[in-house]
Amino acid sequence: MHKGSWKSRRHGRRSQRQNSWFRQHGSNERCNTGAQQSPQDSGHSDEEAPSTSASTAGSSSVPDLPGYYFDPEKNRYFRLLPGHNDCNPLTKESIQQKEMEHKRLQLLEEEDKQKKKIARMGSNASSLLQKSKLGFLNVTSYCRLAHELRVSCMQRKKVQIHSSDPSALANDRFNLILADTNSDRLFTVNDVKVGGSKYGIISLRGLEIPTLRVHMHENLYFTNRKVNSVCWASLNHLDSHILLCLLGIAETPGCATLLPASLFVNSHPGDRPGMLCSFRIPGAWSCAWSLNIQASNCFSTGLSRWVLVTNVVTGHRLSFGTSSDVLAQQFAVMAPLLFNGCRSGEIFAIDLRCRNQSKGWKATRLFHDSAVTSVQILQEEQCLMASDMAGTIKLWDLRTTKCIRQYEGHVNEYAHLPLHVHEEEGIMVAVGQDCYTRIWSLHDAHLLRTIPSPHPTSRTNIPSVAFSSRLGGFRGVPGLLMAVQQDLYCFSYN
């Protein structure tokens, strides 16, 4: 009995010391923050300080206590409990999600209020026109800077999608969109609510300002397998098919499928409905279609430690062994080369004139510090753009095998995210894992604009985008298309 009372008195003294320390620490923090804010409030009593800067200043001045979270609004510490259960609403993940959502809503509000945005200091339409007339800018530089100025002033508008099944549009979520070469069609992969994916093609020929209406052409083709990679294929004519890499499940092996675009909409009246071709290729991570004359009617697939080049007409295959999974691929057009990006961070080119494992088939080798998720060859085929899972985007000189430019701001931790390079407009577009779409200048890697997602930020709702100066064809609308959840948005030039 005496021993129990001694323990209770000892526990009481310890809790009193902890409570007195927290009270003293909290009073000191209130005094310090009050002393720091009093000159600012007295000097700027008519202006309101942004809430984000105030919270950042408050949270940065307090020390971090293990297992506790400091709320700058309530000016006190709260205990963090481990786990993701519903009984514990206060976790690090929920706090980060709240902060990200607050930042997204603030950026959306700023975008709606600020109609004219500045991509570069001192850059506006009148100054560009005056410099061009005085001869300070050549035609190429003037067009590039004009595109940058228009990109910074793009405004968000919702696109109306017409379909034979409107109920499906309200339930099916966009997984990805992919524009064809002429930017008059979008191939879409939609996640069905009951599970699996279905495909469709959106015709952009009716995309006109201010109506912004498009039509969705659907097909009964449905799959319960995950789509790892997609690209347009030119078998009968330009962009006549869609090449898909499907992941195998259970006893069903993975495959590469050539899906005729005529199954959805027949843009060439003289063509017959195409035949669906399927090649049994298990575990394909990436795919690419060849437009090179020396490898016509061929496509490549990147597998786990293998690269397969398959001729669609003859069925002949070339195989190349690698030391890592191949996550990204692209064929060169002028040179008979296939560029590959690996999970190990290596980028290498395969000389297609070398057969299988003959000597010297690796033509070029570059290295990133993380898994490479996208490779894009520039038009002159002297440079290559690559991004990885660390959020690093680099422009490589293929002649010297050195990095000549790096693009800052991209966010990625583990996702397979593509790059969109547009040399004609002089810009590069990428969507980060934080659901922000960023646009850079190809010329000097300057970040021109950051576009928040119209929907709440989520790792499962990363937007898919397509950019072109001719959305809908030769006389189409210039701008950016963004698909997120069930909605399609157009950021058109103002």
CSV table of C-alpha atoms in Angstrom, one decimal:
chain,number,residue,atom,x,y,z
A,1,MET,CA,0.0,0.0,0.0
A,2,HIS,CA,2.8,2.4,0.9
A,3,LYS,CA,4.6,1.4,-2.3
A,4,GLY,CA,1.6,2.2,-4.5
A,5,SER,CA,1.1,5.6,-2.9
A,6,TRP,CA,4.8,6.4,-3.4
A,7,LYS,CA,4.5,5.6,-7.2
A,8,SER,CA,1.4,7.8,-7.5
A,9,ARG,CA,3.2,10.7,-5.8
A,10,ARG,CA,6.2,10.2,-8.0
A,11,HIS,CA,4.0,10.1,-11.2
A,12,GLY,CA,2.2,13.3,-10.1
A,13,ARG,CA,5.4,15.2,-9.6
A,14,ARG,CA,6.7,14.2,-13.0
A,15,SER,CA,3.4,15.2,-14.8
A,16,GLN,CA,3.5,18.6,-12.9
A,17,ARG,CA,7.0,19.2,-14.2
A,18,GLN,CA,6.0,18.3,-17.8
A,19,ASN,CA,2.9,20.5,-17.6
A,20,SER,CA,4.8,23.4,-16.2
A,21,TRP,CA,7.4,23.1,-18.9
A,22,PHE,CA,4.7,23.1,-21.7
A,23,ARG,CA,3.0,26.2,-20.1
A,24,GLN,CA,6.3,28.0,-19.8
A,25,HIS,CA,7.4,27.1,-23.3
A,26,GLY,CA,4.0,28.1,-24.8
A,27,SER,CA,4.0,31.5,-22.9
A,28,ASN,CA,7.6,32.1,-24.3
A,29,GLU,CA,6.5,31.3,-27.8
A,30,ARG,CA,3.5,33.6,-27.5
A,31,CYS,CA,5.7,36.4,-26.2
A,32,ASN,CA,8.2,35.8,-29.0
A,33,THR,CA,5.7,35.7,-31.8
A,34,GLY,CA,3.9,38.7,-30.4
A,35,ALA,CA,7.2,40.7,-30.2
A,36,GLN,CA,8.0,39.7,-33.8
A,37,GLN,CA,4.7,40.6,-35.3
A,38,SER,CA,4.0,43.8,-33.4
A,39,PRO,CA,6.3,46.0,-35.6
A,40,GLN,CA,4.9,44.5,-38.7
A,41,ASP,CA,1.3,45.0,-37.6
A,42,SER,CA,2.0,48.6,-36.6
A,43,GLY,CA,3.8,49.4,-39.8
A,44,HIS,CA,1.2,47.8,-42.1
A,45,SER,CA,-2.1,48.0,-40.3
A,46,ASP,CA,-4.1,48.6,-43.5
A,47,GLU,CA,-2.7,45.5,-45.4
A,48,GLU,CA,-3.5,41.9,-44.7
A,49,ALA,CA,-0.6,39.5,-44.7
A,50,PRO,CA,-1.1,36.2,-46.6
A,51,SER,CA,-2.1,33.3,-44.4
A,52,THR,CA,0.5,31.0,-45.9
A,53,SER,CA,3.4,33.3,-45.0
A,54,ALA,CA,2.1,33.9,-41.5
A,55,SER,CA,1.8,30.1,-40.9
A,56,THR,CA,5.2,29.5,-42.4
A,57,ALA,CA,6.8,32.1,-40.2
A,58,GLY,CA,5.0,30.8,-37.1
A,59,SER,CA,5.9,27.1,-37.7
A,60,SER,CA,9.5,27.8,-38.6
A,61,SER,CA,10.2,29.7,-35.3
A,62,VAL,CA,9.1,26.9,-33.1
A,63,PRO,CA,11.2,23.8,-32.4
A,64,ASP,CA,10.2,20.4,-33.6
A,65,LEU,CA,9.2,18.0,-30.8
A,66,PRO,CA,9.3,14.3,-31.6
A,67,GLY,CA,5.7,12.9,-31.7
A,68,TYR,CA,4.1,16.4,-31.6
A,69,TYR,CA,2.7,18.7,-34.2
A,70,PHE,CA,2.6,22.5,-33.7
A,71,ASP,CA,-0.6,24.2,-35.1
A,72,PRO,CA,0.2,27.8,-35.9
A,73,GLU,CA,-3.5,28.8,-35.9
A,74,LYS,CA,-4.1,27.5,-32.3
A,75,ASN,CA,-0.6,28.3,-31.2
A,76,ARG,CA,-0.1,25.0,-29.4
A,77,TYR,CA,1.3,21.5,-29.8
A,78,PHE,CA,-0.8,18.4,-30.6
A,79,ARG,CA,0.3,14.8,-30.2
A,80,LEU,CA,0.8,12.7,-33.3
A,81,LEU,CA,-0.4,9.1,-33.1
A,82,PRO,CA,1.0,6.3,-35.4
A,83,GLY,CA,-1.1,4.5,-37.9
A,84,HIS,CA,-3.8,5.3,-40.6
A,85,ASN,CA,-6.9,4.2,-38.7
A,86,ASP,CA,-10.1,6.2,-38.5
A,87,CYS,CA,-9.8,6.5,-34.8
A,88,ASN,CA,-6.7,8.8,-35.3
A,89,PRO,CA,-7.6,11.7,-37.5
A,90,LEU,CA,-4.2,13.5,-36.8
A,91,THR,CA,-1.4,11.9,-38.7
A,92,LYS,CA,1.5,13.3,-40.7
A,93,GLU,CA,-0.2,12.2,-44.0
A,94,SER,CA,-3.4,14.0,-43.1
A,95,ILE,CA,-1.5,17.2,-42.1
A,96,GLN,CA,0.5,17.2,-45.4
A,97,GLN,CA,-2.7,16.6,-47.3
A,98,LYS,CA,-4.4,19.5,-45.6
A,99,GLU,CA,-1.4,21.8,-46.4
A,100,MET,CA,-1.3,20.7,-50.0
A,101,GLU,CA,-5.1,21.3,-50.4
A,102,HIS,CA,-4.8,24.7,-48.9
A,103,LYS,CA,-2.0,25.6,-51.3
A,104,ARG,CA,-3.9,24.3,-54.3
A,105,LEU,CA,-7.1,26.3,-53.4
A,106,GLN,CA,-5.0,29.4,-53.0
A,107,LEU,CA,-3.3,29.0,-56.4
A,108,LEU,CA,-6.6,28.4,-58.1
A,109,GLU,CA,-8.0,31.6,-56.5
A,110,GLU,CA,-5.0,33.5,-57.7
A,111,GLU,CA,-5.3,32.1,-61.2
A,112,ASP,CA,-9.0,33.1,-61.4
A,113,LYS,CA,-8.3,36.7,-60.2
A,114,GLN,CA,-5.1,37.3,-62.1
A,115,LYS,CA,-6.0,37.2,-65.8
A,116,LYS,CA,-2.6,38.4,-67.1
A,117,LYS,CA,0.3,36.5,-65.8
A,118,ILE,CA,4.0,37.3,-66.4
A,119,ALA,CA,6.2,34.5,-67.6
A,120,ARG,CA,9.4,36.6,-67.6
A,121,MET,CA,10.1,40.0,-66.0
A,122,GLY,CA,9.7,42.8,-68.6
A,123,SER,CA,8.1,40.5,-71.2
A,124,ASN,CA,4.9,41.7,-72.7
A,125,ALA,CA,3.3,41.9,-76.2
A,126,SER,CA,4.2,45.5,-76.9
A,127,SER,CA,7.9,45.1,-75.9
A,128,LEU,CA,8.2,42.0,-78.0
A,129,LEU,CA,6.7,43.7,-81.1
A,130,GLN,CA,9.0,46.7,-80.6
A,131,LYS,CA,12.1,44.6,-80.3
A,132,SER,CA,11.1,42.7,-83.4
A,133,LYS,CA,10.6,45.9,-85.4
A,134,LEU,CA,14.0,47.3,-84.2
A,135,GLY,CA,15.7,44.1,-85.3
A,136,PHE,CA,16.7,42.9,-81.8
A,137,LEU,CA,14.8,39.7,-82.2
A,138,ASN,CA,14.9,37.3,-85.2
A,139,VAL,CA,11.8,35.4,-86.3
A,140,THR,CA,12.6,32.3,-84.4
A,141,SER,CA,13.2,34.1,-81.1
A,142,TYR,CA,10.1,36.3,-81.6
A,143,CYS,CA,7.9,33.2,-82.2
A,144,ARG,CA,9.3,31.4,-79.1
A,145,LEU,CA,8.8,34.4,-76.8
A,146,ALA,CA,5.3,35.0,-78.2
A,147,HIS,CA,4.4,31.3,-77.3
A,148,GLU,CA,5.8,31.8,-73.8
A,149,LEU,CA,3.7,34.9,-73.4
A,150,ARG,CA,0.6,33.2,-74.6
A,151,VAL,CA,1.2,30.1,-72.4
A,152,SER,CA,1.4,32.3,-69.3
A,153,CYS,CA,-2.0,33.8,-70.1
A,154,MET,CA,-3.9,30.5,-70.8
A,155,GLN,CA,-7.3,30.4,-69.0
A,156,ARG,CA,-9.1,27.3,-67.8
A,157,LYS,CA,-12.4,26.3,-69.3
A,158,LYS,CA,-14.3,23.0,-69.1
A,159,VAL,CA,-14.9,21.0,-72.2
A,160,GLN,CA,-18.3,19.5,-72.9
A,161,ILE,CA,-18.0,15.8,-73.9
A,162,HIS,CA,-20.8,14.3,-76.0
A,163,SER,CA,-21.2,10.5,-76.1
A,164,SER,CA,-23.8,7.9,-76.9
A,165,ASP,CA,-23.6,6.8,-73.3
A,166,PRO,CA,-23.7,9.9,-71.1
A,167,SER,CA,-24.0,7.9,-67.9
A,168,ALA,CA,-20.6,6.2,-68.5
A,169,LEU,CA,-19.0,9.7,-68.8
A,170,ALA,CA,-20.2,10.5,-65.3
A,171,ASN,CA,-18.8,7.3,-63.7
A,172,ASP,CA,-15.7,6.5,-65.7
A,173,ARG,CA,-12.5,8.2,-64.6
A,174,PHE,CA,-9.8,9.3,-67.1
A,175,ASN,CA,-6.6,7.4,-66.6
A,176,LEU,CA,-4.6,8.9,-69.6
A,177,ILE,CA,-5.1,10.8,-72.8
A,178,LEU,CA,-2.7,10.6,-75.8
A,179,ALA,CA,-2.9,13.0,-78.8
A,180,ASP,CA,-2.1,11.8,-82.3
A,181,THR,CA,0.5,13.5,-84.6
A,182,ASN,CA,-2.0,16.0,-86.1
A,183,SER,CA,-3.6,16.7,-82.7
A,184,ASP,CA,-7.1,16.1,-84.0
A,185,ARG,CA,-7.8,12.9,-82.0
A,186,LEU,CA,-7.3,11.8,-78.4
A,187,PHE,CA,-6.9,8.2,-77.4
A,188,THR,CA,-8.3,7.7,-73.9
A,189,VAL,CA,-8.0,5.0,-71.3
A,190,ASN,CA,-10.8,5.2,-68.7
A,191,ASP,CA,-11.0,3.3,-65.4
A,192,VAL,CA,-14.4,1.7,-65.1
A,193,LYS,CA,-16.1,1.9,-61.7
A,194,VAL,CA,-16.7,-1.9,-61.5
A,195,GLY,CA,-13.0,-2.6,-62.3
A,196,GLY,CA,-10.9,-2.8,-65.4
A,197,SER,CA,-10.4,-0.3,-68.2
A,198,LYS,CA,-12.1,0.7,-71.5
A,199,TYR,CA,-10.8,2.7,-74.4
A,200,GLY,CA,-12.2,5.5,-76.5
A,201,ILE,CA,-11.2,8.1,-79.1
A,202,ILE,CA,-12.2,11.8,-78.7
A,203,SER,CA,-12.5,13.8,-81.9
A,204,LEU,CA,-11.2,17.3,-81.5
A,205,ARG,CA,-12.4,18.7,-84.8
A,206,GLY,CA,-15.3,20.4,-83.0
A,207,LEU,CA,-13.1,22.0,-80.4
A,208,GLU,CA,-13.8,25.7,-81.0
A,209,ILE,CA,-13.9,28.8,-78.8
A,210,PRO,CA,-16.1,29.6,-77.0
A,211,THR,CA,-18.2,26.4,-77.2
A,212,LEU,CA,-15.5,23.8,-76.6
A,213,ARG,CA,-17.4,20.7,-77.5
A,214,VAL,CA,-16.0,17.3,-78.4
A,215,HIS,CA,-17.4,13.9,-79.2
A,216,MET,CA,-16.3,10.6,-77.6
A,217,HIS,CA,-16.3,7.6,-79.8
A,218,GLU,CA,-16.5,4.4,-77.7
A,219,ASN,CA,-16.1,0.7,-78.4
A,220,LEU,CA,-17.2,-2.4,-76.5
A,221,TYR,CA,-13.5,-3.4,-76.2
A,222,PHE,CA,-12.9,-3.8,-72.5
A,223,THR,CA,-10.0,-5.2,-70.5
A,224,ASN,CA,-9.5,-6.1,-66.8
A,225,ARG,CA,-5.7,-5.8,-67.2
A,226,LYS,CA,-3.6,-2.8,-66.4
A,227,VAL,CA,-2.3,-0.6,-69.3
A,228,ASN,CA,1.4,-0.1,-68.8
A,229,SER,CA,2.2,1.9,-71.9
A,230,VAL,CA,0.5,3.4,-75.0
A,231,CYS,CA,1.6,4.9,-78.3
A,232,TRP,CA,0.2,5.6,-81.7
A,233,ALA,CA,1.3,3.3,-84.5
A,234,SER,CA,1.4,4.0,-88.3
A,235,LEU,CA,0.8,0.6,-89.9
A,236,ASN,CA,-1.6,1.3,-92.8
A,237,HIS,CA,-1.2,5.1,-92.7
A,238,LEU,CA,-0.3,7.8,-90.2
A,239,ASP,CA,-1.6,6.9,-86.7
A,240,SER,CA,-3.8,4.1,-88.1
A,241,HIS,CA,-3.4,1.9,-84.9
A,242,ILE,CA,-2.8,2.2,-81.2
A,243,LEU,CA,-0.1,0.1,-79.6
A,244,LEU,CA,-0.9,-1.0,-76.0
A,245,CYS,CA,1.2,-3.0,-73.5
A,246,LEU,CA,-1.1,-4.9,-71.1
A,247,LEU,CA,0.1,-6.4,-67.8
A,248,GLY,CA,-0.7,-10.1,-67.2
A,249,ILE,CA,-2.9,-11.2,-64.3
A,250,ALA,CA,-3.3,-14.6,-62.8
A,251,GLU,CA,-3.1,-17.2,-65.6
A,252,THR,CA,-3.6,-14.6,-68.3
A,253,PRO,CA,-0.2,-13.6,-69.7
A,254,GLY,CA,0.8,-10.0,-70.7
A,255,CYS,CA,0.6,-9.0,-74.3
A,256,ALA,CA,1.2,-6.1,-76.8
A,257,THR,CA,-1.9,-5.3,-78.7
A,258,LEU,CA,-2.3,-3.3,-82.0
A,259,LEU,CA,-5.8,-1.8,-81.8
A,260,PRO,CA,-7.1,-0.3,-85.1
A,261,ALA,CA,-8.4,3.3,-84.7
A,262,SER,CA,-11.1,2.4,-87.2
A,263,LEU,CA,-12.8,0.3,-84.5
A,264,PHE,CA,-13.8,3.6,-82.9
A,265,VAL,CA,-14.2,6.0,-85.8
A,266,ASN,CA,-13.3,5.6,-89.4
A,267,SER,CA,-11.5,8.8,-90.5
A,268,HIS,CA,-10.4,7.3,-93.8
A,269,PRO,CA,-13.7,6.3,-95.7
A,270,GLY,CA,-11.8,3.9,-98.1
A,271,ASP,CA,-10.3,1.8,-95.3
A,272,ARG,CA,-11.8,-1.5,-94.2
A,273,PRO,CA,-12.2,-2.1,-90.5
A,274,GLY,CA,-8.8,-3.1,-89.2
A,275,MET,CA,-7.9,-6.4,-87.5
A,276,LEU,CA,-6.9,-6.5,-83.9
A,277,CYS,CA,-3.4,-8.0,-83.6
A,278,SER,CA,-2.1,-9.4,-80.3
A,279,PHE,CA,1.5,-10.5,-79.5
A,280,ARG,CA,2.2,-12.6,-76.5
A,281,ILE,CA,4.9,-10.5,-74.7
A,282,PRO,CA,4.8,-11.1,-70.9
A,283,GLY,CA,5.8,-8.3,-68.5
A,284,ALA,CA,6.2,-5.4,-70.9
A,285,TRP,CA,6.9,-2.1,-69.2
A,286,SER,CA,7.1,0.2,-72.2
A,287,CYS,CA,6.5,0.3,-76.0
A,288,ALA,CA,7.4,2.4,-79.0
A,289,TRP,CA,6.6,2.4,-82.7
A,290,SER,CA,9.2,2.9,-85.4
A,291,LEU,CA,9.0,5.5,-88.1
A,292,ASN,CA,12.5,4.7,-89.3
A,293,ILE,CA,12.7,3.3,-92.9
A,294,GLN,CA,15.3,0.7,-91.8
A,295,ALA,CA,12.9,-0.6,-89.2
A,296,SER,CA,9.5,-0.1,-90.9
A,297,ASN,CA,6.4,-1.9,-89.6
A,298,CYS,CA,8.3,-2.6,-86.3
A,299,PHE,CA,7.6,-1.9,-82.7
A,300,SER,CA,9.7,-2.4,-79.6
A,301,THR,CA,8.7,-3.5,-76.1
A,302,GLY,CA,10.8,-3.0,-72.9
A,303,LEU,CA,10.6,-6.0,-70.6
A,304,SER,CA,12.4,-7.1,-67.4
A,305,ARG,CA,16.0,-7.3,-68.5
A,306,TRP,CA,15.0,-7.6,-72.2
A,307,VAL,CA,14.3,-5.5,-75.3
A,308,LEU,CA,12.2,-7.0,-78.1
A,309,VAL,CA,11.9,-5.5,-81.5
A,310,THR,CA,9.0,-7.2,-83.5
A,311,ASN,CA,8.1,-6.9,-87.1
A,312,VAL,CA,4.3,-6.8,-87.4
A,313,VAL,CA,4.1,-8.1,-91.0
A,314,THR,CA,6.7,-11.0,-90.8
A,315,GLY,CA,6.6,-11.7,-87.1
A,316,HIS,CA,10.4,-11.7,-87.0
A,317,ARG,CA,11.9,-10.6,-83.6
A,318,LEU,CA,15.2,-9.2,-82.4
A,319,SER,CA,16.1,-9.6,-78.7
A,320,PHE,CA,18.6,-7.6,-76.7
A,321,GLY,CA,19.5,-8.5,-73.1
A,322,THR,CA,19.8,-5.7,-70.5
A,323,SER,CA,20.8,-5.6,-66.9
A,324,SER,CA,17.6,-3.8,-65.7
A,325,ASP,CA,13.9,-3.2,-66.4
A,326,VAL,CA,13.3,-1.0,-69.5
A,327,LEU,CA,10.7,1.6,-68.5
A,328,ALA,CA,10.9,4.1,-71.4
A,329,GLN,CA,11.6,3.8,-75.2
A,330,GLN,CA,11.7,5.9,-78.4
A,331,PHE,CA,12.9,5.2,-81.9
A,332,ALA,CA,15.0,7.8,-83.8
A,333,VAL,CA,13.7,8.7,-87.2
A,334,MET,CA,16.9,9.5,-89.2
A,335,ALA,CA,19.3,7.1,-87.5
A,336,PRO,CA,18.5,3.4,-87.0
A,337,LEU,CA,18.7,3.7,-83.2
A,338,LEU,CA,16.3,2.7,-80.4
A,339,PHE,CA,16.8,4.7,-77.1
A,340,ASN,CA,15.9,3.0,-73.8
A,341,GLY,CA,15.6,4.2,-70.2
A,342,CYS,CA,16.1,1.7,-67.4
A,343,ARG,CA,15.1,1.3,-63.8
A,344,SER,CA,18.8,1.4,-62.9
A,345,GLY,CA,19.1,4.9,-64.3
A,346,GLU,CA,21.0,3.9,-67.4
A,347,ILE,CA,20.0,5.3,-70.9
A,348,PHE,CA,21.4,3.4,-73.8
A,349,ALA,CA,20.8,3.3,-77.6
A,350,ILE,CA,20.5,0.1,-79.6
A,351,ASP,CA,21.9,0.1,-83.1
A,352,LEU,CA,19.2,-1.8,-85.1
A,353,ARG,CA,21.7,-2.8,-87.7
A,354,CYS,CA,23.4,-5.1,-85.2
A,355,ARG,CA,21.5,-8.4,-85.0
A,356,ASN,CA,20.6,-9.6,-81.5
A,357,GLN,CA,23.6,-9.9,-79.2
A,358,SER,CA,26.3,-9.1,-81.8
A,359,LYS,CA,29.2,-7.0,-80.7
A,360,GLY,CA,28.8,-3.2,-80.4
A,361,TRP,CA,25.0,-2.9,-80.3
A,362,LYS,CA,25.1,-0.3,-77.5
A,363,ALA,CA,25.7,3.0,-79.4
A,364,THR,CA,25.3,5.6,-76.6
A,365,ARG,CA,25.2,5.4,-72.8
A,366,LEU,CA,24.0,8.0,-70.4
A,367,PHE,CA,23.3,7.7,-66.6
A,368,HIS,CA,20.7,9.2,-64.2
A,369,ASP,CA,20.8,8.7,-60.4
A,370,SER,CA,17.3,7.2,-60.4
A,371,ALA,CA,14.9,5.1,-62.5
A,372,VAL,CA,14.3,6.7,-65.9
A,373,THR,CA,10.6,7.1,-66.7
A,374,SER,CA,10.6,9.0,-70.0
A,375,VAL,CA,13.0,9.7,-73.0
A,376,GLN,CA,12.3,12.1,-75.8
A,377,ILE,CA,14.5,12.7,-78.8
A,378,LEU,CA,14.6,16.2,-80.2
A,379,GLN,CA,14.1,16.8,-83.9
A,380,GLU,CA,17.7,17.2,-85.0
A,381,GLU,CA,18.4,14.0,-83.0
A,382,GLN,CA,21.5,15.6,-81.4
A,383,CYS,CA,19.8,16.0,-78.0
A,384,LEU,CA,17.7,13.8,-75.8
A,385,MET,CA,15.4,14.8,-72.9
A,386,ALA,CA,15.0,12.4,-70.0
A,387,SER,CA,13.2,12.4,-66.6
A,388,ASP,CA,13.5,10.0,-63.7
A,389,MET,CA,11.8,9.0,-60.5
A,390,ALA,CA,13.8,11.6,-58.4
A,391,GLY,CA,12.1,14.4,-60.3
A,392,THR,CA,15.2,15.3,-62.3
A,393,ILE,CA,14.8,16.4,-65.9
A,394,LYS,CA,17.9,16.7,-68.0
A,395,LEU,CA,18.7,17.7,-71.6
A,396,TRP,CA,21.6,15.5,-72.9
A,397,ASP,CA,23.9,16.2,-75.8
A,398,LEU,CA,24.2,12.9,-77.6
A,399,ARG,CA,27.5,13.9,-79.4
A,400,THR,CA,29.4,14.7,-76.2
A,401,THR,CA,27.2,12.5,-73.8
A,402,LYS,CA,27.0,15.4,-71.4
A,403,CYS,CA,24.1,17.2,-69.6
A,404,ILE,CA,23.7,20.7,-71.1
A,405,ARG,CA,20.6,21.8,-69.2
A,406,GLN,CA,18.5,20.8,-66.2
A,407,TYR,CA,14.9,21.7,-65.6
A,408,GLU,CA,14.0,22.4,-61.9
A,409,GLY,CA,10.7,22.0,-60.2
A,410,HIS,CA,9.4,18.6,-61.3
A,411,VAL,CA,8.1,16.4,-58.5
A,412,ASN,CA,8.3,12.6,-58.6
A,413,GLU,CA,9.0,9.9,-56.1
A,414,TYR,CA,8.0,6.6,-57.7
A,415,ALA,CA,5.4,7.2,-60.5
A,416,HIS,CA,5.8,6.5,-64.2
A,417,LEU,CA,5.3,10.1,-65.5
A,418,PRO,CA,5.8,11.1,-69.2
A,419,LEU,CA,7.4,14.2,-70.7
A,420,HIS,CA,5.8,16.3,-73.5
A,421,VAL,CA,8.4,18.2,-75.6
A,422,HIS,CA,7.2,20.7,-78.2
A,423,GLU,CA,10.1,22.2,-80.1
A,424,GLU,CA,7.9,24.2,-82.5
A,425,GLU,CA,6.5,26.2,-79.6
A,426,GLY,CA,9.8,26.0,-77.6
A,427,ILE,CA,8.2,24.6,-74.4
A,428,MET,CA,8.2,21.4,-72.4
A,429,VAL,CA,5.3,20.2,-70.3
A,430,ALA,CA,5.3,17.6,-67.4
A,431,VAL,CA,2.8,16.7,-64.7
A,432,GLY,CA,4.3,16.0,-61.3
A,433,GLN,CA,3.2,13.5,-58.7
A,434,ASP,CA,1.9,16.5,-56.7
A,435,CYS,CA,-0.7,16.9,-59.5
A,436,TYR,CA,0.8,20.2,-60.6
A,437,THR,CA,1.3,20.8,-64.4
A,438,ARG,CA,4.5,22.7,-65.0
A,439,ILE,CA,5.6,24.3,-68.3
A,440,TRP,CA,9.3,25.2,-69.0
A,441,SER,CA,11.1,27.0,-71.7
A,442,LEU,CA,13.2,24.6,-73.8
A,443,HIS,CA,15.6,27.4,-74.6
A,444,ASP,CA,16.9,28.2,-71.1
A,445,ALA,CA,14.9,25.9,-68.7
A,446,HIS,CA,13.0,28.8,-67.2
A,447,LEU,CA,9.8,27.7,-65.4
A,448,LEU,CA,7.0,29.6,-67.2
A,449,ARG,CA,3.9,28.5,-65.4
A,450,THR,CA,2.7,26.1,-62.7
A,451,ILE,CA,-1.0,25.0,-63.1
A,452,PRO,CA,-2.8,23.4,-60.1
A,453,SER,CA,-5.2,20.6,-60.6
A,454,PRO,CA,-8.9,21.6,-60.6
A,455,HIS,CA,-9.7,18.6,-58.4
A,456,PRO,CA,-8.3,17.8,-54.9
A,457,THR,CA,-4.7,16.5,-54.9
A,458,SER,CA,-4.4,12.7,-54.8
A,459,ARG,CA,-1.8,10.2,-55.9
A,460,THR,CA,-4.5,8.3,-57.7
A,461,ASN,CA,-5.8,11.4,-59.6
A,462,ILE,CA,-2.7,12.7,-61.3
A,463,PRO,CA,-3.9,14.7,-64.4
A,464,SER,CA,-3.0,13.6,-67.9
A,465,VAL,CA,-2.3,16.4,-70.4
A,466,ALA,CA,-1.8,17.0,-74.1
A,467,PHE,CA,-0.5,20.3,-75.6
A,468,SER,CA,-0.5,21.6,-79.2
A,469,SER,CA,-0.7,24.8,-81.1
A,470,ARG,CA,-3.3,23.1,-83.3
A,471,LEU,CA,-5.8,21.2,-81.1
A,472,GLY,CA,-8.4,19.9,-83.5
A,473,GLY,CA,-6.3,20.0,-86.7
A,474,PHE,CA,-4.5,22.5,-88.8
A,475,ARG,CA,-6.7,25.4,-87.9
A,476,GLY,CA,-7.4,24.2,-84.4
A,477,VAL,CA,-7.3,25.9,-81.0
A,478,PRO,CA,-3.8,26.4,-79.5
A,479,GLY,CA,-3.6,25.4,-75.9
A,480,LEU,CA,-3.4,22.6,-73.3
A,481,LEU,CA,-5.9,19.8,-72.6
A,482,MET,CA,-6.1,18.3,-69.1
A,483,ALA,CA,-8.0,15.2,-68.2
A,484,VAL,CA,-8.6,14.6,-64.5
A,485,GLN,CA,-11.2,12.3,-62.9
A,486,GLN,CA,-14.3,12.5,-65.1
A,487,ASP,CA,-13.6,16.0,-66.5
A,488,LEU,CA,-11.7,17.4,-69.5
A,489,TYR,CA,-10.4,21.0,-69.4
A,490,CYS,CA,-9.0,23.2,-72.1
A,491,PHE,CA,-6.4,25.9,-71.3
A,492,SER,CA,-6.6,27.9,-74.5
A,493,TYR,CA,-4.5,30.9,-75.6
A,494,ASN,CA,-6.1,34.2,-74.7
